[in-house]
mmCIF file of C-alpha atoms in Angstrom:
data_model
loop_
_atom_site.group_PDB
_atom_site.id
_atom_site.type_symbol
_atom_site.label_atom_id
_atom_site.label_comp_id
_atom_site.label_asym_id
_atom_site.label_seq_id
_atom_site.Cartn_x
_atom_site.Cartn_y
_atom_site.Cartn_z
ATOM 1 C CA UNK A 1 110.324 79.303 141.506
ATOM 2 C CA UNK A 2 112.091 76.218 140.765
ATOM 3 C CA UNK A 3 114.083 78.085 137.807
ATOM 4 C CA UNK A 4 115.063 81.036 140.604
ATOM 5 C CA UNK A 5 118.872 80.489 142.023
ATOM 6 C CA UNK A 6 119.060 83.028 145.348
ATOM 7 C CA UNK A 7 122.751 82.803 144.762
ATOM 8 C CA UNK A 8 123.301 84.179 141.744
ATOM 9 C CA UNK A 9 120.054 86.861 141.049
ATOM 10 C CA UNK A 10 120.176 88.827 137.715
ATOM 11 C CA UNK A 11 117.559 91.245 138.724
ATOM 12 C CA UNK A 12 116.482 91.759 134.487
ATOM 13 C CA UNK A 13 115.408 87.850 134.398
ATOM 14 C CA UNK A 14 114.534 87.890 137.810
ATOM 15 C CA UNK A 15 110.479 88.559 138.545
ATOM 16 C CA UNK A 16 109.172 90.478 141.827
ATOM 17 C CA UNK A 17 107.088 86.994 142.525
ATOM 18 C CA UNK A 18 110.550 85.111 142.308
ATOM 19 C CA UNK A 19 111.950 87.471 144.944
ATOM 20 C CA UNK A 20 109.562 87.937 147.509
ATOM 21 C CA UNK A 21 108.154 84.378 147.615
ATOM 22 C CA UNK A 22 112.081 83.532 148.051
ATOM 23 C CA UNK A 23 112.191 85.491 151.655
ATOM 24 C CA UNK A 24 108.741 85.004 152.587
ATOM 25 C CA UNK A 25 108.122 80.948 152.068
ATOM 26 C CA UNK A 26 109.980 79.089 154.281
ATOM 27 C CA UNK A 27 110.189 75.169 155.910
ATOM 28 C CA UNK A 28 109.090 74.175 159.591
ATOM 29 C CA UNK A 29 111.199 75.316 161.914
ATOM 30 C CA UNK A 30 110.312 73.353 165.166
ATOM 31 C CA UNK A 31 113.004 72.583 167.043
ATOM 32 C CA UNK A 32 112.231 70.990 170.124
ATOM 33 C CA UNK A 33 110.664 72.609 173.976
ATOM 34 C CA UNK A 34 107.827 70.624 174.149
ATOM 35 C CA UNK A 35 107.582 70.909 178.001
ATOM 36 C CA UNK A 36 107.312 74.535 177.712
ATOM 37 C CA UNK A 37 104.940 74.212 174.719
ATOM 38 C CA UNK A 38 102.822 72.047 176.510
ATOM 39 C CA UNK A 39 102.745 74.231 179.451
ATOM 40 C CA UNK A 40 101.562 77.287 177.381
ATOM 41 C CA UNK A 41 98.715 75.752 177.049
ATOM 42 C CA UNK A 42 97.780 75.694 180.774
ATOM 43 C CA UNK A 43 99.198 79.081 181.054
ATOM 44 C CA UNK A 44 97.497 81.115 178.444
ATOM 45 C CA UNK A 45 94.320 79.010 179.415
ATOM 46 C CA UNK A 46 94.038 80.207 182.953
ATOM 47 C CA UNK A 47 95.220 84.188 182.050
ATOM 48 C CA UNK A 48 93.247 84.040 179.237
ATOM 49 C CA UNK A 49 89.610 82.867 181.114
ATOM 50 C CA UNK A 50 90.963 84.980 184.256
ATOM 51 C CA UNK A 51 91.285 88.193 182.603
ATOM 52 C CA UNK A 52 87.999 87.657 180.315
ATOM 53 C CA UNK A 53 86.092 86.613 184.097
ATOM 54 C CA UNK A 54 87.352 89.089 185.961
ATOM 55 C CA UNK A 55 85.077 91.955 184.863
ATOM 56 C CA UNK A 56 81.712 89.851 184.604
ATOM 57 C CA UNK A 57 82.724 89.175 188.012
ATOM 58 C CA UNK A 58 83.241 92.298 189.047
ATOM 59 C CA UNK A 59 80.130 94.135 188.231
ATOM 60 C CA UNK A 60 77.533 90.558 188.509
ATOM 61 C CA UNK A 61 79.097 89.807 191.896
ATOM 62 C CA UNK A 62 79.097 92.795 194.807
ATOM 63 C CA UNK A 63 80.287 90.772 197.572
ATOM 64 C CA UNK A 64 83.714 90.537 195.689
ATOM 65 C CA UNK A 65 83.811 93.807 196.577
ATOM 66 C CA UNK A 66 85.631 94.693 193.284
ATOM 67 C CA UNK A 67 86.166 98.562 193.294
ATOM 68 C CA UNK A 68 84.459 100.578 190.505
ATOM 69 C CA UNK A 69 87.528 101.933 189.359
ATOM 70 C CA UNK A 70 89.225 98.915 188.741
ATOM 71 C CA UNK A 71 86.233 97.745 186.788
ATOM 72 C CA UNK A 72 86.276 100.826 184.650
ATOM 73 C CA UNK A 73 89.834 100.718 183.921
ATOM 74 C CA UNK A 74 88.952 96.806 182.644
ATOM 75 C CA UNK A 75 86.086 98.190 180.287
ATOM 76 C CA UNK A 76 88.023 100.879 178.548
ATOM 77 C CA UNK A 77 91.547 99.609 178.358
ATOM 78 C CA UNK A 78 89.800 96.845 176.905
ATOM 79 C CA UNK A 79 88.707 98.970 174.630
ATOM 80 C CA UNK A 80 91.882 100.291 173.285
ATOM 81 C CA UNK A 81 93.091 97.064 173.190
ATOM 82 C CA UNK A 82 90.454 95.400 170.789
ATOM 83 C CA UNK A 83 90.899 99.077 168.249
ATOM 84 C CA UNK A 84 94.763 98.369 168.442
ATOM 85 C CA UNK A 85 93.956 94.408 167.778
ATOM 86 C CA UNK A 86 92.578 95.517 164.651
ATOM 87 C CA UNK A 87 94.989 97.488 163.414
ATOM 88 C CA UNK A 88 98.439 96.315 164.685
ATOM 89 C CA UNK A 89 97.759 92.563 165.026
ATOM 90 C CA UNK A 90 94.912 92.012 162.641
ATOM 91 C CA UNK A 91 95.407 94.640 159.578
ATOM 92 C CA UNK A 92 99.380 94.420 159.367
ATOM 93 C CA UNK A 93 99.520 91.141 159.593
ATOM 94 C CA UNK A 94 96.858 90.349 156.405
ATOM 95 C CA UNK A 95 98.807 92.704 154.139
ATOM 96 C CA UNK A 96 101.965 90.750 155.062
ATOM 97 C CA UNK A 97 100.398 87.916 154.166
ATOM 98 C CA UNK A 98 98.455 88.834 151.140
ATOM 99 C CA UNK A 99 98.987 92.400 150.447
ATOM 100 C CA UNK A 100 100.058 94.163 147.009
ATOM 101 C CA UNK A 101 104.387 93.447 148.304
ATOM 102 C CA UNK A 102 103.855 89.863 149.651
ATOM 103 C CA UNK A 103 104.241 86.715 147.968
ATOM 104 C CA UNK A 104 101.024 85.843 147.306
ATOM 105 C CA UNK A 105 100.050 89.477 146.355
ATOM 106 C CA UNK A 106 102.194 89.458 143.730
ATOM 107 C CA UNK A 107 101.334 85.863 142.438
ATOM 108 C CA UNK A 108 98.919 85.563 139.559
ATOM 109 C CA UNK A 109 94.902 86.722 140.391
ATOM 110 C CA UNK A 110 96.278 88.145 143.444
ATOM 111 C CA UNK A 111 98.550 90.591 141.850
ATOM 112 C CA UNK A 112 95.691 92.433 139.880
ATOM 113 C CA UNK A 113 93.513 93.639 142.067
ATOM 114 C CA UNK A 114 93.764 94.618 146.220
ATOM 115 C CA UNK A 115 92.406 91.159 147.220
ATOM 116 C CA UNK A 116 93.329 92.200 150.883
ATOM 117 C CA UNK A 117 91.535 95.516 150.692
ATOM 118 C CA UNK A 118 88.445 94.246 149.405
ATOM 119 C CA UNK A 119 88.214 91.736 151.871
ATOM 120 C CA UNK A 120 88.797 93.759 154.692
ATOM 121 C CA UNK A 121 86.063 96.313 152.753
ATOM 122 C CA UNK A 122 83.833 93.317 152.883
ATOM 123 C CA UNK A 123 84.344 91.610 156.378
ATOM 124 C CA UNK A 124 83.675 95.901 157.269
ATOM 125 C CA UNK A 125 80.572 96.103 155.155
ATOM 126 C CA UNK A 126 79.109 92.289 155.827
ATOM 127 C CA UNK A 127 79.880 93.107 159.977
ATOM 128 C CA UNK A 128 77.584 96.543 159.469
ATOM 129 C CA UNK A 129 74.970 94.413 157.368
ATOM 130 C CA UNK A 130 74.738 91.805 160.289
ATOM 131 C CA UNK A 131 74.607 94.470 162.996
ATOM 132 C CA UNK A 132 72.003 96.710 161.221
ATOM 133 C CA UNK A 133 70.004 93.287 160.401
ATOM 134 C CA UNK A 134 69.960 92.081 164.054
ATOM 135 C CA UNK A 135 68.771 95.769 164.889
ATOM 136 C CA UNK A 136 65.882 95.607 162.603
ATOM 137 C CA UNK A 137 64.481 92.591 163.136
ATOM 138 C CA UNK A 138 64.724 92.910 167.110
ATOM 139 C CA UNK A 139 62.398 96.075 166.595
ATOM 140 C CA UNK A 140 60.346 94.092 164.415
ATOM 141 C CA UNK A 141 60.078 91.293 166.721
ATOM 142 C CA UNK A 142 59.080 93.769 169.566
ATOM 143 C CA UNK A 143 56.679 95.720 166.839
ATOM 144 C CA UNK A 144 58.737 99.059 167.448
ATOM 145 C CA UNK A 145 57.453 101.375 164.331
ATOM 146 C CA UNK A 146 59.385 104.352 163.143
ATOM 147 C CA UNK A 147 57.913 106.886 161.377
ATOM 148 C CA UNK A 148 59.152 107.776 158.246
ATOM 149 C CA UNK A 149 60.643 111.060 159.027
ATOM 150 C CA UNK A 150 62.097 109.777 161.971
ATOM 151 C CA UNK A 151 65.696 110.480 160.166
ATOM 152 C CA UNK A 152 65.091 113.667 159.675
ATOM 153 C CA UNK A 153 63.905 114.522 163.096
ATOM 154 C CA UNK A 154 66.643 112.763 164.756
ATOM 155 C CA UNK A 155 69.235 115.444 162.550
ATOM 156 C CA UNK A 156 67.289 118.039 163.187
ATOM 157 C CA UNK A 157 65.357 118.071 166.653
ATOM 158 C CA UNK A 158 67.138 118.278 169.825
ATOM 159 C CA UNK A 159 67.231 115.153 172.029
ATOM 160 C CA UNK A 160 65.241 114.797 174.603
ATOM 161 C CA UNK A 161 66.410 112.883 177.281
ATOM 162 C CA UNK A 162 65.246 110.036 178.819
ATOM 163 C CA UNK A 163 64.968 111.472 182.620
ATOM 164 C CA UNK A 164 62.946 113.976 180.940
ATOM 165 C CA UNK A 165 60.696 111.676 179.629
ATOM 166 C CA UNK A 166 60.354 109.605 182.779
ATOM 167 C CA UNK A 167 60.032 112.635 184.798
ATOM 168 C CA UNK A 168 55.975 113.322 182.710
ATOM 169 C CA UNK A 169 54.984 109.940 184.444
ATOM 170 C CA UNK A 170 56.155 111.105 188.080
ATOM 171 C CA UNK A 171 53.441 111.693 190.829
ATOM 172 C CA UNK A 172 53.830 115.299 192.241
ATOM 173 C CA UNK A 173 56.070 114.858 195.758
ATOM 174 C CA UNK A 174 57.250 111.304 195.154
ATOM 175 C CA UNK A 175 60.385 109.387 193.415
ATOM 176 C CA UNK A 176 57.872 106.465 192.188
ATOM 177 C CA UNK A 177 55.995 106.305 188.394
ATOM 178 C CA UNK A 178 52.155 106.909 188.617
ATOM 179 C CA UNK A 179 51.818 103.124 187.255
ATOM 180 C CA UNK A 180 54.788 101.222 188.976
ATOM 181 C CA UNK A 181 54.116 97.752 188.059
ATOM 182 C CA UNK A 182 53.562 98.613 183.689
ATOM 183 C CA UNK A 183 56.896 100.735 184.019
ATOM 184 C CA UNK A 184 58.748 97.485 185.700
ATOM 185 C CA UNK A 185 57.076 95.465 182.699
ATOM 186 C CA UNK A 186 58.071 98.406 180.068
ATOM 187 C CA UNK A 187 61.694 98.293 181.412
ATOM 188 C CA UNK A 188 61.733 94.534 181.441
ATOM 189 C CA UNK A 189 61.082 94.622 177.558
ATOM 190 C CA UNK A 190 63.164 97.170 176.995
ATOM 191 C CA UNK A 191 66.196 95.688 179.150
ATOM 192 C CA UNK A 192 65.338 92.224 176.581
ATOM 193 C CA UNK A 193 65.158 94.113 173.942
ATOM 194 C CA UNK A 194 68.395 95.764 174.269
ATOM 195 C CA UNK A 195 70.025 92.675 175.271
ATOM 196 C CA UNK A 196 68.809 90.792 171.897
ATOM 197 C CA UNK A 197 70.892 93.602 169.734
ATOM 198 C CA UNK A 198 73.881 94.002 171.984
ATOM 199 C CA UNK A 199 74.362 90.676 171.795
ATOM 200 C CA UNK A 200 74.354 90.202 168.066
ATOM 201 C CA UNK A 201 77.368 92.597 168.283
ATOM 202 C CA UNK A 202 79.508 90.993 170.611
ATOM 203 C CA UNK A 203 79.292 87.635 169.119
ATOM 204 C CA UNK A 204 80.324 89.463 165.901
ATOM 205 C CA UNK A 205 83.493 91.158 167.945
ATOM 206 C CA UNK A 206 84.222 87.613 169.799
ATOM 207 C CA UNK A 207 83.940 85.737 166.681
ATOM 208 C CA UNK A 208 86.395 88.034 165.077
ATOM 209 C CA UNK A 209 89.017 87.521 168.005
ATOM 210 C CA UNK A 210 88.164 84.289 167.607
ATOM 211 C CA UNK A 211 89.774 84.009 164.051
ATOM 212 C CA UNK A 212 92.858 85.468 165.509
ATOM 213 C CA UNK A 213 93.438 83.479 168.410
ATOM 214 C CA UNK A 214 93.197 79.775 166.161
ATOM 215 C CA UNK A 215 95.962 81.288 164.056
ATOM 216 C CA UNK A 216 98.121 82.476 166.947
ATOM 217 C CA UNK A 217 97.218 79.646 168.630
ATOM 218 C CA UNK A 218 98.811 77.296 165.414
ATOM 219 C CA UNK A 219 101.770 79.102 165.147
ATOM 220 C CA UNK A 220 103.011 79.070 168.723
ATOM 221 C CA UNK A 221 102.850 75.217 168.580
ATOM 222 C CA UNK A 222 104.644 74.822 165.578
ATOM 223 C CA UNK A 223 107.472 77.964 165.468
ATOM 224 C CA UNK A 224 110.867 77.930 166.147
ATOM 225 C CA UNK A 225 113.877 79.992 167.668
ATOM 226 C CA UNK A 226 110.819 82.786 168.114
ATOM 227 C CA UNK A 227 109.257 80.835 170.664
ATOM 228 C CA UNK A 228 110.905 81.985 173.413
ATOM 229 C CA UNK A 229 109.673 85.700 172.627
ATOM 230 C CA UNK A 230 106.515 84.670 171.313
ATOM 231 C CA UNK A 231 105.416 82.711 174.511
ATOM 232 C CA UNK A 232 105.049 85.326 177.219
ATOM 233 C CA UNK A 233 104.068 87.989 174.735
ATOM 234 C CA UNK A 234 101.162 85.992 173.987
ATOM 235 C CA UNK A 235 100.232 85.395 177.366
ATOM 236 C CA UNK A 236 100.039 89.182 177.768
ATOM 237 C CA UNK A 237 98.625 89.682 174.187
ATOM 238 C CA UNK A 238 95.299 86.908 175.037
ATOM 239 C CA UNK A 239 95.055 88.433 178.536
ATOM 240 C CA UNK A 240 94.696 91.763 177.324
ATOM 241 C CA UNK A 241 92.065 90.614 174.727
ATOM 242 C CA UNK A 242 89.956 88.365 177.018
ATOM 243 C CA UNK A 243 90.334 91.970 179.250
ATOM 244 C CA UNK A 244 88.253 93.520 176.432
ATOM 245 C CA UNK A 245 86.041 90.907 175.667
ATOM 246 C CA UNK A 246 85.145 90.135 179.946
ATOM 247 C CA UNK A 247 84.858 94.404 180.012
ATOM 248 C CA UNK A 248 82.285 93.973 176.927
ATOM 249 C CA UNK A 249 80.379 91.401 178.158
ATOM 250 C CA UNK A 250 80.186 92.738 181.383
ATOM 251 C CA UNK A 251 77.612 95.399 180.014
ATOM 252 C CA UNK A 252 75.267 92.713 178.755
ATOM 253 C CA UNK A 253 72.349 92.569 180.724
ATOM 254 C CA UNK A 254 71.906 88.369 180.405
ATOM 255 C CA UNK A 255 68.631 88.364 182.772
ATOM 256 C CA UNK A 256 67.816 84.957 183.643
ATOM 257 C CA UNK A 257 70.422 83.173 181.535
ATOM 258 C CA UNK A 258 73.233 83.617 183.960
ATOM 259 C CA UNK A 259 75.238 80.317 182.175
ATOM 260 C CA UNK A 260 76.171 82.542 178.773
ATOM 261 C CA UNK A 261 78.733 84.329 180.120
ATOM 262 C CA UNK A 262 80.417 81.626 181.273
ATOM 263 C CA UNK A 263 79.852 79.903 178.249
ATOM 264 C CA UNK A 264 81.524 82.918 176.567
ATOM 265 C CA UNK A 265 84.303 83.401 178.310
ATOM 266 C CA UNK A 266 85.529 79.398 178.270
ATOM 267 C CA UNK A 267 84.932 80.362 174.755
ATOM 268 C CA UNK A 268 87.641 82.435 174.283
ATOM 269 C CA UNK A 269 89.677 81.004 176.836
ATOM 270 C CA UNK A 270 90.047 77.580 175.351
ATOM 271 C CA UNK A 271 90.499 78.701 171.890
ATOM 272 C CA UNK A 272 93.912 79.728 171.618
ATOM 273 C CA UNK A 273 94.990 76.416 174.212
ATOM 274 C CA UNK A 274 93.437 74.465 171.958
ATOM 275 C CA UNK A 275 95.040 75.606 168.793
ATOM 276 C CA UNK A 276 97.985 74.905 170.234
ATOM 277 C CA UNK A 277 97.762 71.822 170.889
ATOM 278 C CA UNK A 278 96.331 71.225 167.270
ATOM 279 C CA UNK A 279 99.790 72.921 166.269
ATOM 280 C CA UNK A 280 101.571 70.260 168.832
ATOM 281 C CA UNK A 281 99.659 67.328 166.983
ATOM 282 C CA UNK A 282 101.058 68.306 163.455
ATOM 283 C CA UNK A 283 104.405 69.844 164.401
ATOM 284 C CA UNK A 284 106.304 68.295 162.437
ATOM 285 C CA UNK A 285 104.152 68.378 159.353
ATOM 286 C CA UNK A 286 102.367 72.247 159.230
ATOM 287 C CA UNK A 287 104.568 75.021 158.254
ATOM 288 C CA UNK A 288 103.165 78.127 159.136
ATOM 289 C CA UNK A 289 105.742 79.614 156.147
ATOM 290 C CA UNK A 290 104.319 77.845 153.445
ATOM 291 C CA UNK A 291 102.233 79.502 150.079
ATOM 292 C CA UNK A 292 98.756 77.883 151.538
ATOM 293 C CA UNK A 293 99.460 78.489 155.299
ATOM 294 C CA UNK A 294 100.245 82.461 154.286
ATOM 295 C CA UNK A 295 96.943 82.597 152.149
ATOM 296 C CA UNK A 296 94.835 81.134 154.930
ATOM 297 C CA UNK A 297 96.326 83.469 157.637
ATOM 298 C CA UNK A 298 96.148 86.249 155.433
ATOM 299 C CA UNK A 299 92.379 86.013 154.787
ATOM 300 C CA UNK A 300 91.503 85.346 157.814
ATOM 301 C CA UNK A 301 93.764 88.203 159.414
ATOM 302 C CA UNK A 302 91.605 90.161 157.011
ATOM 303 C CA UNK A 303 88.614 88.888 157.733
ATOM 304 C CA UNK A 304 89.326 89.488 161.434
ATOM 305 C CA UNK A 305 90.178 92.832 160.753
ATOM 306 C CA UNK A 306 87.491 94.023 159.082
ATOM 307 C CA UNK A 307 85.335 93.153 162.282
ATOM 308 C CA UNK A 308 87.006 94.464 164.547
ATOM 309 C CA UNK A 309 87.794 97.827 162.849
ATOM 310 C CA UNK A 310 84.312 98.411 162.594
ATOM 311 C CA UNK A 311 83.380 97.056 166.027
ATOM 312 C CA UNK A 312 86.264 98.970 167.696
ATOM 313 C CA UNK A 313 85.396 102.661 166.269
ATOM 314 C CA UNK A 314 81.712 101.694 166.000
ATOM 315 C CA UNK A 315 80.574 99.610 168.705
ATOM 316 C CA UNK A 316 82.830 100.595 171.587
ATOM 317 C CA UNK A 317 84.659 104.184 170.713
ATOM 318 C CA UNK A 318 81.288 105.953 168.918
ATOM 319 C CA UNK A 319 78.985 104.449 170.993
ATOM 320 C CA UNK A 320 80.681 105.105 174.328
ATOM 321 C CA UNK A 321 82.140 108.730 173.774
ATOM 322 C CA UNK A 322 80.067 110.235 171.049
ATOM 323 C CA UNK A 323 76.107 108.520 171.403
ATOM 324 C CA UNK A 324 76.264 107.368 174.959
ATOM 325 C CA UNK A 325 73.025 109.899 176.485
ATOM 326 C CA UNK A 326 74.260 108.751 179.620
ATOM 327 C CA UNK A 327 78.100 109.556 179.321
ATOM 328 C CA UNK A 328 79.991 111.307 182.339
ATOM 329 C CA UNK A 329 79.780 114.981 182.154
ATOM 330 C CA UNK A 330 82.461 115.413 184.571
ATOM 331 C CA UNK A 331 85.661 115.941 182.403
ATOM 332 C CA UNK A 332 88.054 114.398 185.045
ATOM 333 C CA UNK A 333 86.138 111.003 184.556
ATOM 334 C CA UNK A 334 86.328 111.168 180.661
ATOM 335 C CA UNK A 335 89.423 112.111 180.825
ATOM 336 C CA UNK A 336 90.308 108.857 182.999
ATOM 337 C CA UNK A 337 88.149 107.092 180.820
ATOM 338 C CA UNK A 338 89.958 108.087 177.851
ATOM 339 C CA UNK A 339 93.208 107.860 179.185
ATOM 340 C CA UNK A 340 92.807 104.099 180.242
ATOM 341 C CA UNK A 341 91.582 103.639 175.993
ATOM 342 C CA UNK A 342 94.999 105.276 175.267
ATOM 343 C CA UNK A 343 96.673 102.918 177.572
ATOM 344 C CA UNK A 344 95.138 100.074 176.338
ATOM 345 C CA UNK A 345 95.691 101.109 172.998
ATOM 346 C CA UNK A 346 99.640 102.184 173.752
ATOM 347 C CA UNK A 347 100.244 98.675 175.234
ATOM 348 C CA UNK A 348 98.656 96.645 172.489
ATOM 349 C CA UNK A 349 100.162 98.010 169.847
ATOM 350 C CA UNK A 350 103.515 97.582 171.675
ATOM 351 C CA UNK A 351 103.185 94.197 171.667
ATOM 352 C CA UNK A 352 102.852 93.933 167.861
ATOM 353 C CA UNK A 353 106.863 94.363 168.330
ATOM 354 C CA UNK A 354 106.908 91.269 168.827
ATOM 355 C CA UNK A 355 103.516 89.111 168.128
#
């Protein structure tokens, strides 16, 4: 690099490396607006939390008297939000950083073999690992056996639902199970039990955002003429997240430990605030331009990526839509349901215009 003149390029001396580390390094470009830098931090703060409370609220709290509608809207735009996440804000990004036509993707190791794939292969593979781990030892904690052909009879059989299978244990002439209290204690475990493998999930999915939001969070302190932009599309961009995140938590059932969502949500919401004002503290010295700054965001774009790909078609589009027993039958509700995915989707992805 020191060798390369930009002025005068001979392009059969030149190297690719030479090149594209020449328009992608670059110095710190802060220039000033800390008022307004400092106030981002309030602003995204409260949006952020607001937006991620706002459906726990809604369906823990009745006497908000939040309609249904609007709470359904918040779980499934959500949705599309966290699947466009992955892809526009998440999966670009890391192949900018480190993919096969960026600087560092063309630099040494890095330029012989798809480091960026790979890890986005193994944050994808190491995400299913965790969730399939968490699964099995929940049923092993609760001593739920499978038989051995269970597999095959799950391909095979038709479902049975579960109001069928509730209905065997109904008295004749009533609505109430022929032993009351064991069915409250069955559905207790059950609820528990659920609630131990959800939530192995989520933390996955938040911990991905998570990864994002630090690395937004840095650069917005620290940028320059893009600031102005890059401000109020990130207010947008963390309220639409914490949107997802509030709509998945939401569907947690947390029993008796009514402090974790809260937990949760500050969580997320102080993240990004904070990482700004990490990015304040060194503005002067951290240049989000530079080779090491581009290899860390890269990874961990990638990283990030790989979790939420597979928790946005897994966890929340499969599960929902496709191996939800309980899904709407009535087509004008999936198709609202859907539509609101799109939207969330559309409007994410819009924003990667510009953040």
């Amino acid at each position: 690099m020191s060798a390369f003149n930009a002025s005068h390029v001979d392009l059969n001396t030149a190297s690719q490396e030479d090149i594209l580390c020449y328009l992608a390094l670059s110095e710190n470009e802060f220039h000033g607006q800390l008022g307004a830098r400092i106030s981002s931090i309030f602003v995204i703060f409260i949006t952020s939390t607001f937006c991620t409370l706002f459906p726990v609220i809604a369906k823990r709290a009745p006497r908000v008297k939040i309609p249904y509608h609007a709470y359904l809207f918040a779980r499934y735009f959500g949705t599309g939000v966290i699947v466009a996440t992955a892809f526009v804000h998440l999966l670009e990004p890391a192949y900018s950083s480190i993919g096969p036509n960026s600087c560092i993707g063309a630099s040494g190791d890095w330029g012989d073999y798809p480091w960026c794939a790979a890890i986005i292969l193994t944050s994808v593979m190491t995400t299913f690992l965790l969730d399939l781990g968490a699964e099995v030892y929940v049923d092993y904690q609760y001593g739920i056996q499978r038989n051995d052909d269970a597999t095959e009879a799950f391909i095979t059989q038709p479902c049975i639902s579960t109001s069928d299978s509730t209905s065997q244990d109904m008295e004749p002439g009533t609505s109430l199970p022929k032993n009351a209290e064991i069915h409250t204690e069955v559905a207790s475990l059950q609820s528990e039990r659920s609630f131990r493998k959800d939530i192995a999930a989520f933390l996955i999915l938040e911990f991905g955002i998570l990864f994002h939001s630090v690395i937004i969070g840095l650069n917005l302190g620290v940028t320059g003429d893009e600031f102005a932009t890059l401000y109020p599309v990130l207010v947008f961009h963390q309220a639409f997240e914490g949107l997802g995140i509030g709509a998945r938590m939401s569907a947690l059932h947390f029993g008796s430990r009514r402090w974790l969502p809260w937990v949760l949500c500050f969580l997320y919401g102080l993240t990004t605030p904070i990482s700004i004002a990490i990015g304040l503290g060194v503005r002067t010295t951290y240049n989000p331009g530079s080779r090491t700054a581009l290899l860390v965001q890269g990874v961990l774009d990638a990283i990030s990526a790989g979790i939420l790909i597979y928790s946005g078609l897994v966890e929340l589009m499969a599960r929902d839509f496709l191996f939800d027993p309980d899904r709407t039958k009535r087509r004008s509700h999936l198709s609202v349901m859907v539509g609101c995915m799109l939207l969330g989707a559309g409007i994410m992805a819009l924003l990667g215009k510009w953040a």
